[in-house]
Amino acid sequence: MNSKSETDEASRGREASSSNNNSTPNISAEEQSQPVLCVNPVSGSTQDIMKRAAKELIERYFYQLLEGCGNPNCDNEYCASSQKAKKLTANEAAAVAIKLAEKKEALLCDRHPNKVPRTDTNTCDSNSSTCETSNKKVKKTSSNQKTELSENKEQEDSQGKEMANESSPIITKQTECKHNKSTNSGPLTEERMRELCDECLQSQSAQKLSWALGSAFRQPHVLALSFRRQINENEPKPESDVKKDKESKAMCSSSDPDKDIDSVTGPEFDAASCHRAFLYLAKVPSKHYSSVLVSALETLALNLKIDLEISKKISMEDVVNCFVIAFEIPDIGCSDYLEVALPTLCHAVEYLPLKAQARLARLWSAYCKESLRHILEALQQLITLRVVSTNYSRIYQVQDDECVTKATKLMKIVYYANMLAGEVEQNPQAEEAVVIASQLDPLGDALHDLLPLSSMKTSKQSLPEDPLAVELKINSLDVRKPYLPFEEFYNEPLSDSIEMDIDFASYKTDVNSATKFAFLNYPFILTAATKSLGLYYENRIRMYSERRVSLLHAVVGAAPPMPFLRLRVRRSHIIADALVELEMIAMERALDLKKQLMVEFEGEQGVDEGGVSKEFFQLIVEEIFNPDYGMFTQQPDSHTVWFNPTSFETEAQFTLIGIVLGLAIYNNIILAVNFPMVVYRKLMGRKGAFEDLADWNPSLYNGLKDMLDYSGDDLEEVYYQTFRICYKDVFGNNLFHDLKEEGDSLFVTQANKREFVDLYADFLLNKSVETQFRAFRRGFVMVTDESPLSALFRPEEIETLVCGSKNFDFNELEKSTEYDGGYTADSRIIKDFWCIVHNLCIVEKRKLLQFTTGSDRVPVGGLSYLKLVIARNGPDSDRLPTAHTCFNVLLLPEYDSRDKLRDRLMKAISYSKGFGML
């Protein structure tokens, strides 16, 4: 820096210092002696002082342009309080402030009250025991100014002293400096927020409220000290708390910022007080403070991001508290917040270490349950707004939109907080792990070495668990009832806009070499229909890899194996033929189960392009789940099927039934099965518990729950129940079982009723069918062991994946239907067709779906995902309509009347089983 520039810089620094002194009237000698700036004795050179002075001058211009001086009669065109000033954004104000700092004639107003600059506190040198203080002599204001401001200033200064005595702004362990606080620049409290809001509502002037919010939210170390629980130091602490404080101090002395951030000494953050304060703030019209708060939140997010990424001066506890307070703001879902503040906050949260994210989730779940919906709705609005207002393409996809991806990452923390805030099963029991012996496939392994799929992970690699879930020790399988329904986390516009082939490629890319965001790593935000498409790609890639192995066998001259899983069955013996063939395949080479299924009915012509397989699964399910077959029983209350505990069938047959269920999912075929939800939970690895009885047997569940709720001392006489239970077999015979040794002599009382209920549920759902279910699950895992099924889907979604949607909305089917052969949506016969269809009962509608698609089930996501094609099949004739079920094509002659169309259509759908479907 040359001498001339140094002189100008120093003069501007003196001007800034003089302006500061002139703008602070009526300051006592005690206040003058308080330390306001910590100067490092090593680095306190003249050049550093001038730089700080110039920076302070720019900041004063910035605050003056953005917030004003507070004088309603101000005539400075560079002050926001003046009527002459233009309304500027934060970025515009910063640019103008830099220009004004270079002008000698630029005016600085007297602040009313004084604003504490953002750079008011510096870290002291670690080797210095005390901080240097600079005592400034303050000039008195003119008589006119003193007459106008004296009364208000005295009251504000006294309040500022009280606030300074309540809490000192400790930034780090090494920083012990105090700075002068005015009324509107200290930490926020519930009482102070109420006072400022009441004053704003009464006077219709929001200057003090805006300054208080802006000052606190711009400075992380000030905001972190806000809403602290008041601790009475005179009250003796219990010995347990004293011991805990000593342990916390020892933990906090570690230099690792991620270590034990849940155990930090000092005043505790009062989330309830914070929530009440911002509820009170909601009474004030947001126009009074919105612009200032948006700018302050943006600055806060940038400061936190810099601290988390570079400086690391603020403790993790304080950083997390800042985020909790920021997301308590009532108007965070408004347009200004969505466009400016919320994206920057989402970006800053991404830099939180794992333990800090876990702490944020725990704080939200324990103390801010009421705010979870508010935060989730704001994030959903942000994502939806970006998706619907942006034209994505193959070049710029939604995965490239950082605003969407950062919000999704933050939503994951909300997702886990929502689970922690709900009803979580304590000490859940896990099903015994199923071990599938690895089978040698030397040619397949050689092919993978010769032709690797780039950086794609092989399906043999197990998917890692989410680190945040591991840290929180939470699993969606253990959540009986989340605080908010899981469905509220779905974002349908986002799910519809994702190019799943690209997202799936990013999802399967090795983590170390991944360069692109994948929404499949955040499955809670995607609908089941979108995730099922990702599963479809996973299964198809596996099928194609099996074909490559067959090709390699042919190249090397070996006997090429069948590239498909081909089943040849007779309609009259469909169960026996299917089970025998599947058993042989499972014994010889279980890997063949992962090939594409091809079914052939003996004595019938046709190539299986999907329709024949659908019919095969429908026929086999109808027989195998028939109670007369003896493998499953019908639950009378819930109308669900359950394993027969006294079945005469072997374990091998239950294993083959599990293979059939796995093949249906693997080949994207919907089955007409009606399992209770506990079956899908058990397939995912959790044993049944008392809560599962509500879906399995509602009558029994209600009776046992009444017993648990009964609080009388005469429970033994009222219920007269022992630990011996009675149940019926498939033939209606009564069977008895002792839940405990000598259970017939042990009565249920208030002391042991919970034990009885748990043992009862465990026997019915686990122990009584342990042999049958273990074999069934083994067969299911043989097909799905390498699939990301458990990582992407919850048990409720797997039920939808297996059974399809329950929404029979044929209006959606009409909108998605395409026409061919000369038909259009305006054709007379097409209008007659839909008029007839909409008047059918639900049974007849199922028959129509069966006739046209080969299945009477609704696809995942609804009938809008079923692409039906209606094609013209010649002029009017007496022929019945026909269908190509493999391609969902209905061939409809152009009948000359609606009555004839109704008659032919009803005959076709009523007598089509076994013939007419290709």
XYZ file of C-alpha atoms in Angstrom, residues 100-379:
280
model
C -19.852 5.582 -0.325
C -16.811 4.604 1.745
C -14.635 6.036 -1.036
C -16.469 9.421 -1.052
C -15.367 12.101 1.359
C -18.688 13.943 1.110
C -20.848 10.898 1.967
C -22.880 11.464 5.140
C -23.230 9.142 8.122
C -26.261 9.612 10.326
C -26.267 9.448 14.084
C -27.554 6.034 15.049
C -30.584 5.909 17.295
C -29.744 3.709 19.135
C -26.204 2.682 18.260
C -25.728 -0.499 16.205
C -23.161 -3.083 17.287
C -21.116 -3.928 14.175
C -20.802 -7.494 13.009
C -17.039 -7.471 13.603
C -17.304 -6.320 17.201
C -15.548 -9.338 18.685
C -12.218 -10.837 17.735
C -10.544 -13.881 19.136
C -7.915 -13.040 21.721
C -4.436 -14.370 21.473
C -4.207 -17.656 23.308
C -0.980 -16.591 25.062
C -2.477 -13.347 26.372
C -4.219 -13.468 29.720
C -6.041 -10.146 29.345
C -7.436 -8.179 26.437
C -6.433 -4.625 25.664
C -9.217 -2.126 26.030
C -9.744 1.128 24.243
C -11.561 3.790 26.216
C -13.338 6.172 23.924
C -14.350 9.624 24.977
C -17.770 10.376 23.675
C -18.749 13.839 22.573
C -22.038 15.190 23.732
C -24.755 15.741 21.214
C -26.201 19.129 20.511
C -28.852 20.517 22.809
C -31.633 19.837 20.280
C -30.639 16.175 19.914
C -30.281 15.756 23.672
C -33.732 17.178 24.301
C -35.246 14.775 21.746
C -33.426 11.583 22.786
C -32.564 11.829 26.471
C -35.608 10.093 27.982
C -35.660 7.161 25.570
C -31.892 6.734 25.718
C -31.721 6.478 29.482
C -34.332 3.721 29.487
C -32.620 1.859 26.646
C -29.184 2.080 28.305
C -30.546 0.657 31.564
C -32.140 -2.229 29.685
C -28.882 -2.798 27.845
C -27.015 -3.089 31.147
C -29.499 -5.661 32.422
C -29.120 -7.695 29.239
C -25.337 -7.535 29.506
C -25.503 -8.853 33.061
C -27.766 -11.780 32.101
C -25.400 -13.490 29.658
C -21.945 -12.819 28.300
C -21.235 -13.705 24.666
C -18.784 -16.582 24.955
C -17.700 -17.654 21.479
C -14.941 -20.151 22.208
C -13.032 -21.328 25.217
C -10.163 -18.966 24.424
C -12.437 -15.921 23.915
C -13.340 -14.129 27.138
C -13.993 -10.638 25.758
C -17.122 -8.633 26.496
C -18.609 -6.027 24.217
C -20.955 -3.193 24.867
C -24.606 -4.085 24.237
C -27.440 -1.745 23.427
C -31.084 -2.639 23.727
C -31.429 -3.929 20.193
C -28.160 -5.767 19.700
C -28.041 -8.459 22.377
C -29.312 -12.040 22.535
C -33.045 -12.559 22.205
C -35.277 -13.698 25.048
C -38.950 -14.482 25.241
C -39.669 -11.461 27.456
C -37.744 -9.127 25.180
C -39.511 -10.418 22.082
C -42.883 -9.847 23.717
C -41.948 -6.304 24.678
C -40.714 -5.461 21.185
C -43.785 -7.001 19.548
C -46.167 -5.150 21.871
C -44.371 -1.872 21.208
C -44.531 -2.489 17.456
C -48.263 -3.240 17.566
C -49.009 -0.185 19.680
C -46.831 2.362 17.898
C -46.980 0.810 14.400
C -43.218 1.389 14.269
C -41.108 -1.720 13.802
C -37.705 -0.057 13.914
C -36.633 -1.509 17.260
C -38.062 -4.947 16.471
C -36.321 -5.026 13.098
C -33.013 -3.966 14.584
C -33.233 -6.538 17.360
C -34.019 -9.385 14.971
C -31.508 -8.263 12.364
C -28.688 -7.815 14.870
C -29.233 -11.188 16.555
C -29.734 -13.229 13.405
C -26.728 -11.766 11.607
C -24.308 -12.866 14.317
C -24.199 -16.610 15.076
C -22.466 -16.133 18.440
C -25.230 -13.741 19.539
C -28.062 -15.893 18.209
C -26.602 -18.961 19.922
C -26.938 -17.198 23.282
C -30.600 -16.432 22.685
C -33.447 -18.188 24.497
C -31.276 -19.662 27.220
C -32.922 -21.310 30.201
C -32.352 -19.207 33.285
C -30.311 -21.046 35.921
C -30.405 -20.086 39.574
C -26.781 -20.217 40.662
C -27.714 -20.058 44.383
C -29.743 -23.259 44.152
C -27.550 -26.279 44.964
C -27.197 -28.849 42.190
C -27.822 -32.536 42.740
C -24.719 -34.704 42.922
C -25.665 -36.404 39.644
C -25.740 -33.034 37.852
C -22.398 -32.008 39.349
C -20.835 -35.250 38.187
C -22.400 -34.790 34.746
C -20.980 -31.258 34.481
C -17.482 -32.527 35.295
C -17.761 -35.223 32.647
C -19.055 -32.681 30.128
C -16.139 -30.341 30.768
C -13.707 -33.171 30.229
C -15.417 -34.107 26.973
C -15.559 -30.525 25.738
C -11.828 -30.083 26.219
C -11.285 -32.331 23.214
C -10.232 -30.593 20.017
C -12.525 -32.802 17.947
C -15.579 -30.660 17.059
C -17.695 -33.755 16.428
C -17.052 -35.416 19.769
C -19.843 -35.474 22.332
C -21.565 -32.305 21.232
C -24.646 -33.453 23.141
C -22.735 -32.905 26.404
C -21.768 -29.227 26.501
C -21.653 -27.155 29.667
C -23.184 -23.723 30.010
C -26.746 -22.356 29.926
C -29.144 -24.793 28.307
C -31.104 -23.798 25.214
C -34.816 -23.370 25.975
C -36.615 -24.555 22.837
C -40.054 -24.111 24.396
C -39.355 -20.463 25.187
C -38.085 -19.948 21.624
C -41.234 -21.503 20.195
C -43.498 -19.305 22.331
C -41.561 -16.182 21.397
C -41.948 -16.760 17.667
C -45.611 -17.646 18.061
C -45.983 -14.218 19.649
C -43.985 -12.686 16.797
C -46.570 -14.126 14.374
C -49.063 -11.567 15.753
C -46.999 -8.779 14.186
C -47.584 -8.287 10.433
C -44.573 -9.709 8.642
C -44.234 -6.592 6.485
C -42.670 -4.829 9.477
C -39.670 -7.149 9.773
C -39.681 -9.497 6.777
C -37.069 -7.806 4.585
C -34.622 -7.292 7.446
C -35.043 -10.842 8.717
C -34.592 -12.369 5.259
C -31.357 -10.449 4.810
C -30.211 -11.400 8.305
C -30.976 -15.092 7.728
C -28.981 -15.040 4.518
C -26.042 -13.493 6.354
C -26.425 -15.985 9.196
C -26.353 -18.937 6.810
C -23.229 -17.619 5.078
C -21.466 -17.008 8.403
C -22.352 -20.486 9.660
C -21.195 -22.057 6.393
C -17.838 -20.240 6.641
C -17.438 -21.239 10.268
C -18.323 -24.892 9.648
C -16.093 -25.114 6.593
C -13.114 -22.939 7.539
C -12.839 -21.085 10.844
C -14.538 -23.568 13.240
C -14.673 -21.000 16.056
C -18.239 -21.677 17.198
C -19.067 -24.841 19.106
C -21.277 -27.400 17.404
C -23.895 -26.989 20.110
C -24.192 -23.270 19.341
C -24.352 -23.916 15.596
C -27.180 -26.421 16.051
C -29.025 -24.002 18.331
C -28.756 -21.341 15.629
C -30.438 -23.644 13.128
C -33.186 -24.567 15.588
C -33.943 -20.900 16.231
C -33.805 -20.008 12.521
C -36.375 -22.656 11.590
C -38.773 -21.486 14.300
C -39.506 -18.317 12.312
C -43.258 -18.385 11.520
C -43.028 -16.954 7.990
C -40.264 -19.181 6.686
C -42.667 -20.606 4.087
C -43.428 -17.185 2.519
C -42.085 -16.206 -0.876
C -39.154 -14.052 0.284
C -37.938 -16.759 2.605
C -38.358 -19.494 0.005
C -36.408 -17.626 -2.642
C -33.555 -16.237 -0.535
C -33.271 -17.358 3.088
C -34.331 -21.005 3.024
C -31.987 -22.119 0.197
C -28.978 -20.582 1.965
C -29.974 -22.229 5.250
C -30.280 -25.596 3.495
C -26.849 -25.079 1.978
C -25.325 -24.303 5.395
C -26.910 -27.359 7.057
C -25.096 -29.567 4.540
C -21.797 -28.684 6.251
C -22.939 -29.957 9.637
C -20.924 -32.988 10.753
C -22.761 -36.232 11.398
C -23.042 -35.844 15.157
C -24.352 -32.313 14.783
C -27.027 -33.517 12.339
C -28.015 -36.166 14.872
C -28.235 -33.546 17.609
C -30.416 -31.341 15.398
C -32.755 -34.282 14.741
C -32.970 -35.068 18.463
C -33.692 -31.439 19.378
C -36.450 -31.207 16.797
C -37.986 -34.501 17.896
C -37.827 -33.786 21.630
C -38.619 -30.073 21.915
C -39.918 -28.823 18.554
C -42.511 -31.408 17.507
C -45.033 -28.690 16.671
C -42.556 -27.152 14.226
C -41.872 -30.324 12.227
C -44.899 -29.886 9.975
C -44.048 -26.222 9.515
C -40.464 -27.046 8.474
C -41.544 -29.928 6.235
C -44.149 -27.830 4.437
C -41.608 -25.066 3.805
C -39.125 -27.552 2.322
